[in-house]
Short mmCIF file of C-alpha atoms in Angstrom, two decimals:
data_model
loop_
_atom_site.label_atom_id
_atom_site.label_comp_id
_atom_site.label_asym_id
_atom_site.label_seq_id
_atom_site.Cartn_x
_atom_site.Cartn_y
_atom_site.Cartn_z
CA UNK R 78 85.41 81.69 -9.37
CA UNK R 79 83.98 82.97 -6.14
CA UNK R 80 80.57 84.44 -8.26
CA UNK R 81 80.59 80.56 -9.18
CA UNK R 82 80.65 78.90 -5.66
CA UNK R 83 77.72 81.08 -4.61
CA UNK R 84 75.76 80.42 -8.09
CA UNK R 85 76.32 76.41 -7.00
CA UNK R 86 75.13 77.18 -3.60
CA UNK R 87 71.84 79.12 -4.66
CA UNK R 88 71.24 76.23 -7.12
CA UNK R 89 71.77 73.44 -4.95
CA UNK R 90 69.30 75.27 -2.22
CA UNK R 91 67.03 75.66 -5.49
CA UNK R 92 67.26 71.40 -6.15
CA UNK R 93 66.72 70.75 -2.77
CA UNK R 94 63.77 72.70 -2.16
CA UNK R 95 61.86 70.96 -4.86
CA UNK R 96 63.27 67.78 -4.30
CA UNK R 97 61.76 67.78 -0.95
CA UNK R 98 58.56 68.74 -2.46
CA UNK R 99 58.45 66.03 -5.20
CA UNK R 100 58.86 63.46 -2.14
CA UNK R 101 56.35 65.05 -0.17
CA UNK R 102 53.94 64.49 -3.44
CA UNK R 103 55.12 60.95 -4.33
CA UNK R 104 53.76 59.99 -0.92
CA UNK R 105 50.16 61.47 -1.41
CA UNK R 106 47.82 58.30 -2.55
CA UNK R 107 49.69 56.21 -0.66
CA UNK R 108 47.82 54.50 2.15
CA UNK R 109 47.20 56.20 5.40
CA UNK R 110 48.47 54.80 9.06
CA UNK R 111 46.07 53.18 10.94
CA UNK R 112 46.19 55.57 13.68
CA UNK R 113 45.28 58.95 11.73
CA UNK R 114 43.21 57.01 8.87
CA UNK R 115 39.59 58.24 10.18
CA UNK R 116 40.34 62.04 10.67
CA UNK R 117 40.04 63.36 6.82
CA UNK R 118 36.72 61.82 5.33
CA UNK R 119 36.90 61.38 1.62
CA UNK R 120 35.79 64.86 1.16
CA UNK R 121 38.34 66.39 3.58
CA UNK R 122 41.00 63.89 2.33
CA UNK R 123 40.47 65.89 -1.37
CA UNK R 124 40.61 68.83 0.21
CA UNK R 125 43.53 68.63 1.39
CA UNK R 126 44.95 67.55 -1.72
CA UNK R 127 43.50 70.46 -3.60
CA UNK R 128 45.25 72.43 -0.57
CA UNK R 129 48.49 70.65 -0.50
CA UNK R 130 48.68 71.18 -4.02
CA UNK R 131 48.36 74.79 -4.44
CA UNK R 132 50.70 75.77 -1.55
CA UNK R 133 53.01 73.49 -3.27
CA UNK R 134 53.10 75.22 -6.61
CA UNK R 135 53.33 78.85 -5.09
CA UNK R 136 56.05 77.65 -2.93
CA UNK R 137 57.80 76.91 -6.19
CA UNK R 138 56.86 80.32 -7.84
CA UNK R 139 58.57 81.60 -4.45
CA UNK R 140 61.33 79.74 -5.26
CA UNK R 141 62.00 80.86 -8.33
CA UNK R 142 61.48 84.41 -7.53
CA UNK R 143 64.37 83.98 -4.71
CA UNK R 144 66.62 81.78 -6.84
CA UNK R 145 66.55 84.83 -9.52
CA UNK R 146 67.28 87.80 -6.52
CA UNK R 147 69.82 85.64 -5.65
CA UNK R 148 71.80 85.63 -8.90
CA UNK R 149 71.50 88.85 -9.32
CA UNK R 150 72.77 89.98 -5.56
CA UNK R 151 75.44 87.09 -5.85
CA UNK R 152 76.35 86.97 -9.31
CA UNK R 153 76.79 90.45 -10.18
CA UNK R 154 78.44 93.87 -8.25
CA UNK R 155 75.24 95.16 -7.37
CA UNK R 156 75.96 94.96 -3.80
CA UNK R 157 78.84 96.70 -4.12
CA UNK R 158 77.17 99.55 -6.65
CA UNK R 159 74.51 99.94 -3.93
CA UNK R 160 77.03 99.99 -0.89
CA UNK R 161 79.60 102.68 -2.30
CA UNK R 162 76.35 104.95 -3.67
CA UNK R 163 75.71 105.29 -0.05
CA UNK R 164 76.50 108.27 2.06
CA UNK R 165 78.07 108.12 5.78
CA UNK R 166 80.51 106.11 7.84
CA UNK R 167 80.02 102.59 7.86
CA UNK R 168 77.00 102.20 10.49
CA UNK R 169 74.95 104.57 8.25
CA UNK R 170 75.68 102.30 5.35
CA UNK R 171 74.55 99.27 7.10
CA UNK R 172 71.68 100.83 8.75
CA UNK R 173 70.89 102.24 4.56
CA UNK R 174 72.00 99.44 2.63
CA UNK R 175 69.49 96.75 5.28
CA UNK R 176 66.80 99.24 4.31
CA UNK R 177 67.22 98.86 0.89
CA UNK R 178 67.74 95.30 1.20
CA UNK R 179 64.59 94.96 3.09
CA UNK R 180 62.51 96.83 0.44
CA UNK R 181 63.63 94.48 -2.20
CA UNK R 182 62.55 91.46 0.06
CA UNK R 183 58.95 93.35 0.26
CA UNK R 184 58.50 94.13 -3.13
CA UNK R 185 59.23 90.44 -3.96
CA UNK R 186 57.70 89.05 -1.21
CA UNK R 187 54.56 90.63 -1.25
CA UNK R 188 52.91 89.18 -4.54
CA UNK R 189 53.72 84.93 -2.75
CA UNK R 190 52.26 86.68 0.36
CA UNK R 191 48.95 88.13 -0.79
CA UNK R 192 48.49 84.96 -3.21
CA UNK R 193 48.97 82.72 -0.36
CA UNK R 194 46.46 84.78 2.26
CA UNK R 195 43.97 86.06 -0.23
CA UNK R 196 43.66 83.04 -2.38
CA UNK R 197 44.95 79.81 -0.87
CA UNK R 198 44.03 80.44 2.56
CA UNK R 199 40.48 82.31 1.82
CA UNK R 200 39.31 79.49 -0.41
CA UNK R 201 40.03 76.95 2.08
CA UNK R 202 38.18 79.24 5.38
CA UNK R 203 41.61 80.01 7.05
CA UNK R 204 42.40 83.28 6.10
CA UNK R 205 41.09 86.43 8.21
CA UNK R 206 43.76 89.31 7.64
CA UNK R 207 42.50 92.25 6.13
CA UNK R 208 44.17 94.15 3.57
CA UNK R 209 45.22 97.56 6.38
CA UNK R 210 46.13 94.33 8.35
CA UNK R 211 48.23 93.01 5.67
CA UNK R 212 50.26 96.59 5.16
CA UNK R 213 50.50 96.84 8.49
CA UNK R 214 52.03 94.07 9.11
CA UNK R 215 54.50 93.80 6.16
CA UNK R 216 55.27 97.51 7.30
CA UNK R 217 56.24 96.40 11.07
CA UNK R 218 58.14 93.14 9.64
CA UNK R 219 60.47 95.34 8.09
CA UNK R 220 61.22 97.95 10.40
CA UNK R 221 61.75 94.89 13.01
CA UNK R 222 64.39 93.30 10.60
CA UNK R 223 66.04 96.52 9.06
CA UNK R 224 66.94 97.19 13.18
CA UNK R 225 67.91 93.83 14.22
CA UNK R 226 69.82 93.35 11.10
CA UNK R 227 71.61 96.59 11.84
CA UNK R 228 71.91 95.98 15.71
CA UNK R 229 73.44 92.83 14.74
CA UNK R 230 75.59 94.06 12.35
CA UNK R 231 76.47 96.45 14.60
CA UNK R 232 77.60 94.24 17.46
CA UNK R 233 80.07 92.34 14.51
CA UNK R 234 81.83 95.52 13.52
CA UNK R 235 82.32 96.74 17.13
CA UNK R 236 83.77 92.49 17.52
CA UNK R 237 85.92 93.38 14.79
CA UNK R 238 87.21 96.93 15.65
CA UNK R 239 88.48 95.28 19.03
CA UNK R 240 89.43 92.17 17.92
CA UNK R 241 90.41 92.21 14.04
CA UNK R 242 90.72 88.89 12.89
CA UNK R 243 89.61 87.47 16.66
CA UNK R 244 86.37 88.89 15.80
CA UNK R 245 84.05 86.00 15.72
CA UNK R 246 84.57 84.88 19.54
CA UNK R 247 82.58 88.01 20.44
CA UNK R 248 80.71 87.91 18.18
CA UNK R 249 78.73 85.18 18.56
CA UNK R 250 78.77 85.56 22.63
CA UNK R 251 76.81 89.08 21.88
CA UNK R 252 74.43 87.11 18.64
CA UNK R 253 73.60 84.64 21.60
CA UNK R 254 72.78 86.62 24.36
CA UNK R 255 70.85 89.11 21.37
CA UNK R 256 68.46 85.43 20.49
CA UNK R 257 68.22 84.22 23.77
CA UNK R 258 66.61 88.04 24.58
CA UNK R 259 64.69 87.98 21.75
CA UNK R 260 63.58 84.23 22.59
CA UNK R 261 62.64 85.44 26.19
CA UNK R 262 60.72 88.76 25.57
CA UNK R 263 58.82 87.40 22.39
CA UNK R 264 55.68 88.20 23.82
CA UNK R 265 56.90 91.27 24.19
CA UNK R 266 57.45 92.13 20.12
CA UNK R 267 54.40 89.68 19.72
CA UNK R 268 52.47 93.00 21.18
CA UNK R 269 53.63 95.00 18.28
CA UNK R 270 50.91 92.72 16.23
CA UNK R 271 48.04 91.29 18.29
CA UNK R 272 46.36 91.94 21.43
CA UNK R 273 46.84 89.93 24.93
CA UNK R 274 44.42 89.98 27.16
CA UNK R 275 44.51 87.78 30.76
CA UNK R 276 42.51 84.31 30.25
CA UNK R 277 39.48 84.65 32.92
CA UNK R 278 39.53 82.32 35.52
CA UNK R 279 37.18 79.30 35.36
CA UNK R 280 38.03 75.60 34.64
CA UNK R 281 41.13 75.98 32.00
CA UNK R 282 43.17 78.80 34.35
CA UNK R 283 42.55 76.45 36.91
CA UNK R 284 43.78 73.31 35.47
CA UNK R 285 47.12 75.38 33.60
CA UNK R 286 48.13 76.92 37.21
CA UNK R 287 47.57 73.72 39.62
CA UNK R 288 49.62 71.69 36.89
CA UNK R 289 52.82 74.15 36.43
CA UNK R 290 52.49 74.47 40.35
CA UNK R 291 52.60 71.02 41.28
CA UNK R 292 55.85 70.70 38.94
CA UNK R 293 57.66 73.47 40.62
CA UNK R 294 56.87 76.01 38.42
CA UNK R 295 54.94 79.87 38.93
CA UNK R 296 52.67 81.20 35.86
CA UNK R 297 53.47 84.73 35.72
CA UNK R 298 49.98 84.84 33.09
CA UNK R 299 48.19 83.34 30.95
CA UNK R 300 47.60 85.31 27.83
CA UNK R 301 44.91 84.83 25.45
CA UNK R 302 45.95 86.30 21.69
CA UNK R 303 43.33 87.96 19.38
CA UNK R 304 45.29 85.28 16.41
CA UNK R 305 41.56 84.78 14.99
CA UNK R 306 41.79 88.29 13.08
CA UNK R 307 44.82 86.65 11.10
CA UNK R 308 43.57 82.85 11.05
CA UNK R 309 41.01 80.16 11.73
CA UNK R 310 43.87 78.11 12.74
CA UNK R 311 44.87 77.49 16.68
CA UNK R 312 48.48 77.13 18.20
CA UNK R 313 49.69 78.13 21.83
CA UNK R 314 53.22 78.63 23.26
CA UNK R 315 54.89 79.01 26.79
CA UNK R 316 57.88 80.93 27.56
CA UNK R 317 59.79 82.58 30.60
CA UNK R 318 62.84 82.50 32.38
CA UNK R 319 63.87 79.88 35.22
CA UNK R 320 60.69 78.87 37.15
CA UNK R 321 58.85 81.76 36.32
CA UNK R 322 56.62 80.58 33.02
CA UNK R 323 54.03 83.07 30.76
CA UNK R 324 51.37 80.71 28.24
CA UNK R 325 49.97 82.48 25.41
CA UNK R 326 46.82 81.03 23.97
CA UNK R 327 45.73 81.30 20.70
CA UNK R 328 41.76 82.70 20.90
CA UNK R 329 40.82 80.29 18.41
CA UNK R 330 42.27 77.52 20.77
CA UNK R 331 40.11 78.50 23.97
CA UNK R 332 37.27 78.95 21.53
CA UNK R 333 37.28 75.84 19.99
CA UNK R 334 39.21 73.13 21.93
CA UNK R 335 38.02 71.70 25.38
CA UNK R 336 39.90 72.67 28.74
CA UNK R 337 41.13 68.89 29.04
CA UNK R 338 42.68 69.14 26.03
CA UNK R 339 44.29 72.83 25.93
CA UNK R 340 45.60 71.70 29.26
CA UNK R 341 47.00 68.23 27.57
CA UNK R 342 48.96 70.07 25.32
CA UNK R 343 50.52 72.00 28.57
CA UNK R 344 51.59 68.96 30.33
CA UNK R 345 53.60 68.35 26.95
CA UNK R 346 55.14 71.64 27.15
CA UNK R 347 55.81 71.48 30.53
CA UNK R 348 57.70 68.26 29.97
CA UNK R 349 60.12 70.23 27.67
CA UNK R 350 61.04 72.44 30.68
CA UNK R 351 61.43 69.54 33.58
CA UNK R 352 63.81 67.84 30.96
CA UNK R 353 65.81 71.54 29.84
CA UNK R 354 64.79 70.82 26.33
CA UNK R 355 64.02 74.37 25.48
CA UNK R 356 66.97 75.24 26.83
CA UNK R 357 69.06 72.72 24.62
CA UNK R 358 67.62 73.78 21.59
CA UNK R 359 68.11 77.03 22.25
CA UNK R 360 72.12 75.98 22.37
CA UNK R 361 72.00 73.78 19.33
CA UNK R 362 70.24 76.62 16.89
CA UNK R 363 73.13 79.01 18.45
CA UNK R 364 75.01 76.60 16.70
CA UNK R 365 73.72 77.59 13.59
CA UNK R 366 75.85 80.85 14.21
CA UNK R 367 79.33 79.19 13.98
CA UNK R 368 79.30 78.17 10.24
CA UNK R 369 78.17 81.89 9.27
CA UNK R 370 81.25 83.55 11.39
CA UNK R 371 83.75 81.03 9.82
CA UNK R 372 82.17 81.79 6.63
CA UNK R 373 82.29 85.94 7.44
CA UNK R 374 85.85 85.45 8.60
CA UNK R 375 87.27 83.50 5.66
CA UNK R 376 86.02 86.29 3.66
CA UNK R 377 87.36 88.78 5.73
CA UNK R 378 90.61 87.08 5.43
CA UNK R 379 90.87 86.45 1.75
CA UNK R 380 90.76 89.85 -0.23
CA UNK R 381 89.76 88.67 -3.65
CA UNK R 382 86.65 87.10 -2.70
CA UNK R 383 85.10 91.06 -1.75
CA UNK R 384 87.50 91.97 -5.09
CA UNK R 385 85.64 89.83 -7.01
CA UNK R 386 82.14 91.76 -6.34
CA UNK R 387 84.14 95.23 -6.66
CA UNK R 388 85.04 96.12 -3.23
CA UNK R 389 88.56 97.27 -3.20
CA UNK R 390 89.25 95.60 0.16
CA UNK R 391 87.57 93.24 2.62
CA UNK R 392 84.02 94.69 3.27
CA UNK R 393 82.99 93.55 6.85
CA UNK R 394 79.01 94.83 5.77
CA UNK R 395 79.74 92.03 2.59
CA UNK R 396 80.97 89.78 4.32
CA UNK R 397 78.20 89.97 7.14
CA UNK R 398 75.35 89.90 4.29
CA UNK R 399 76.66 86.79 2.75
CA UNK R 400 76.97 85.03 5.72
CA UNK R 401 73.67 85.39 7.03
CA UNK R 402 71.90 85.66 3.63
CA UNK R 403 69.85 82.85 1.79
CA UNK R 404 73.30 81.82 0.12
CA UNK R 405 74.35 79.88 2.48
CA UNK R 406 71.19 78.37 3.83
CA UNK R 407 71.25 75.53 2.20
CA UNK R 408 74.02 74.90 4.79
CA UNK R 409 71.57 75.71 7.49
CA UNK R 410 69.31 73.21 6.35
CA UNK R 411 72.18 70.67 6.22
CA UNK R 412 73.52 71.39 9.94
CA UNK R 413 69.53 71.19 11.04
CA UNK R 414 68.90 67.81 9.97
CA UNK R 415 70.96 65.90 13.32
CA UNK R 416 69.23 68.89 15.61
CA UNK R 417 65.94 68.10 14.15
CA UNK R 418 66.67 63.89 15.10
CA UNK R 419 67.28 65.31 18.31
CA UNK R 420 63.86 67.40 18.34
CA UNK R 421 62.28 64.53 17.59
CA UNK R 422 63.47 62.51 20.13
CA UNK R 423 62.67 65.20 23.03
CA UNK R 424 58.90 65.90 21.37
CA UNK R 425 58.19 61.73 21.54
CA UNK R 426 59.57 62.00 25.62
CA UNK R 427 57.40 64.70 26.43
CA UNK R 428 54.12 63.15 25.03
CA UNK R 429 55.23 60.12 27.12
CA UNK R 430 55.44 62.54 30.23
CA UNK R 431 51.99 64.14 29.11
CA UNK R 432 51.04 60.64 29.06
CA UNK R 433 52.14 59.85 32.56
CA UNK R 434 50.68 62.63 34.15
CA UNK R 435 46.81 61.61 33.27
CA UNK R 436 46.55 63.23 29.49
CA UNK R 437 47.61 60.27 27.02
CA UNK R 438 43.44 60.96 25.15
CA UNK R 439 42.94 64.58 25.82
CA UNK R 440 46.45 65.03 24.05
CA UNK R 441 45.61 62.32 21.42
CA UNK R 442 42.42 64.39 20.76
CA UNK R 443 43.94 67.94 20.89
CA UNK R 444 46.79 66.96 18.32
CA UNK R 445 44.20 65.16 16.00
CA UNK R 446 42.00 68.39 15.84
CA UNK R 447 44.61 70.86 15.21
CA UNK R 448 46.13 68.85 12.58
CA UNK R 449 42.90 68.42 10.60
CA UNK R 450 41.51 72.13 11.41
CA UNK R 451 44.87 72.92 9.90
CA UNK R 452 44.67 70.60 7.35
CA UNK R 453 47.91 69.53 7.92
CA UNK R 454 49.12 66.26 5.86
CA UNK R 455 48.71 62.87 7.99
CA UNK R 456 51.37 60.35 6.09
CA UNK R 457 54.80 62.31 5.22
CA UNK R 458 57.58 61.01 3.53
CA UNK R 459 60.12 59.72 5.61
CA UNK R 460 62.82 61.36 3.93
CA UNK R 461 61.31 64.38 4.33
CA UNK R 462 60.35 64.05 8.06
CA UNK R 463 63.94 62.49 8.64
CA UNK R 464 65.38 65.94 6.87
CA UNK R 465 63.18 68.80 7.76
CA UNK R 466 60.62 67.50 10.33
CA UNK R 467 61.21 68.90 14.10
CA UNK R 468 58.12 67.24 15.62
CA UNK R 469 57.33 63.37 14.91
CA UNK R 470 54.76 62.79 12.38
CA UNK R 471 51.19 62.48 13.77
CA UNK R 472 50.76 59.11 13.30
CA UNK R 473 53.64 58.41 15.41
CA UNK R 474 52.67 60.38 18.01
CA UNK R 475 49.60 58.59 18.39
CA UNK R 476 51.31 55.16 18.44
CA UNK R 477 53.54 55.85 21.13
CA UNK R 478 50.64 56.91 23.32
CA UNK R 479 48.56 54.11 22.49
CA UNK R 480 51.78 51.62 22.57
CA UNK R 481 52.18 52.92 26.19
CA UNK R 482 48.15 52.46 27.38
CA UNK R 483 48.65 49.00 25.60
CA UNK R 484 51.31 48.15 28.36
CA UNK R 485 49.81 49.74 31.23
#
């Protein structure tokens, strides 16, 4: 029976993966808003069709490949085969069996991976990883998951050695503290794959530190990222704790995007911290935890789901793996869709704030460029903005702005 709940759960994350791409394809042809209607010319319009369309159909390949993984690691004992093959006490099984895991996530992963770099995104000018970059990479991915997996896992079965049944309290305490760490030292781990090097000072270090000042707020530095031996496309983030604040800049950003406009998309940011919305977000995907610890518990707690994968007893390592594997999210997905409303709402307040503070057309113009150097689609489906979408749709964005210079 219990093989049969998880078969229903890989299948229904199957259905709604390609539902939400049949949407996102009914809606292409269909007139485009006002606002964005002049950034694709005919020529870039079809190119983006010609783009849309080929992610599309590897994305479904990649769903195939994981729906099939899945029944096997769900639907049969080969977790269990693998687990009790394995030598050691019970941390030198998990650190073994996430190792193993991890390898099978490679070796499928890597053929939707090198289509979508060496094919998709080279015919279309984005692509710039080279193939040592591309081992290298895949390489440091999974040593960084095999350890967090197993530092994770390791923080549950200490939970459960003091607590027993109790265990989940703990538990996701120490899984909190662990993302919020991880969230504040990305930069940190970012190292691992790109070079930072200090933004010189001139015009655009100017404008970043005078802004973040004047709001109460110290840059501890402003990074610029080699990201243009990966991609051709630009992105930026800011982290930090309290008032203290680190921006990372994409090269291909300060390359190719004005300092008006680079700092545009700062005054949004910094609107996220004056209103704690990082911070919030932060709390609601913690919240994502909860569901996976009831989920590990209830197994823990009834002994014929393990039996029914051929453990003899309750396996904490199963239970863990199920939990926080792809079966269950689908469920994930589900609890994401009122956090991503909420997203929404706190990404349209903080282009009003951007707005307010003098950068309503540098942000306008910033946002239209790195949505068509990314060719990124300009008219959604609803549905699938109202499911999966954590920023408004670009259109949107740029009606609020111009609503508000309207009524100034």
């Amino acid at each position: 029976m219990y093989k049969i709940i998880f078969l229903v759960l890989l299948v229904i994350r199957f259905i709604w993966s390609i539902s939400l791409q049949f949407l996102s394809n009914k809606q292409i042809g269909k007139p485009l808003p006002e606002s964005v209607r002049g950034i694709y010319d005919e020529a870039e319009y079809d190119k983006w069709k010609r783009y849309n369309n080929k992610k599309d159909r590897l994305s479904i390949i990649a769903d195939v490949l994981n729906l099939v993984v899945g029944i096997v690691l769900y639907c049969t004992n080969v977790i269990s085969v693998i687990y009790y093959a394995l030598p050691g006490n019970e941390w030198v099984k998990a650190l073994l069996f996430f190792a193993i895991i991890g390898i099978v996530d490679v070796i499928v992963s890597i053929p939707v991976e090198y289509i979508f770099n060496f094919k998709i995104e080279a015919e279309f000018g984005f692509n710039k990883v080279t193939p040592k970059t591309f081992v290298l990479d895949l390489v440091k991915n999974f040593i960084l998951n095999t350890l967090l997996n197993t530092l994770i896992f390791s923080l549950v079965m200490g939970a459960h050695a003091l607590l027993g049944d109790y265990f989940g309290i703990i538990a996701f305490i120490g899984l909190a503290l662990i993302m919020i760490l991880i969230s504040t030292f990305s930069t940190v781990f970012s190292k691992l794959f790109n070079k930072f090097t200090p933004l010189p000072e001139g015009e655009l270090r100017d404008n970043l530190s005078k802004m973040f000042a004047n709001a109460g707020y110290k840059l501890k530095d402003i990074y610029v990222m080699d990201a243009s031996k990966r991609t051709t496309k630009a992105n930026a983030y800011c982290g930090g704790i309290g008032k203290m604040k680190q921006i990372v800049l994409y090269d291909n950003l300060v390359n190719n995007y004005s300092a008006g406009e680079i700092t545009a998309v700062f005054a949004h940011e910094l609107a996220h911290f004056k209103n704690k919305d990082t911070t919030k977000m932060t709390f609601f995907n913690l919240l994502n935890f909860l569901p996976m610890l009831i989920v590990m518990s209830i197994m823990m707690l009834i002994p014929e789901i393990s039996a029914s994968f051929g453990f003899g007893e309750p396996n904490l390592l199963f239970a863990f793996y199920v939990s926080f594997g792809s079966v269950l999210s689908i469920v994930t997905q589900l609890i994401m869709i009122p956090f991503n409303y909420l997203s929404r709402s706190f990404e349209r307040r903080a282009d009003s704030l951007a707005y307010e503070l003098g950068y309503g057309d540098d942000l306008i113009s910033a946002l239209r460029k790195l949505h068509k150097d990314s060719l990124s689609d300009m008219n959604p489906h609803p549905t699938v903005v109202k499911l999966t979408y954590n920023h408004p749709p670009l259109h949107e964005r740029i009606e609020l702005i111009e609503a508000k210079k309207d009524l100034k």
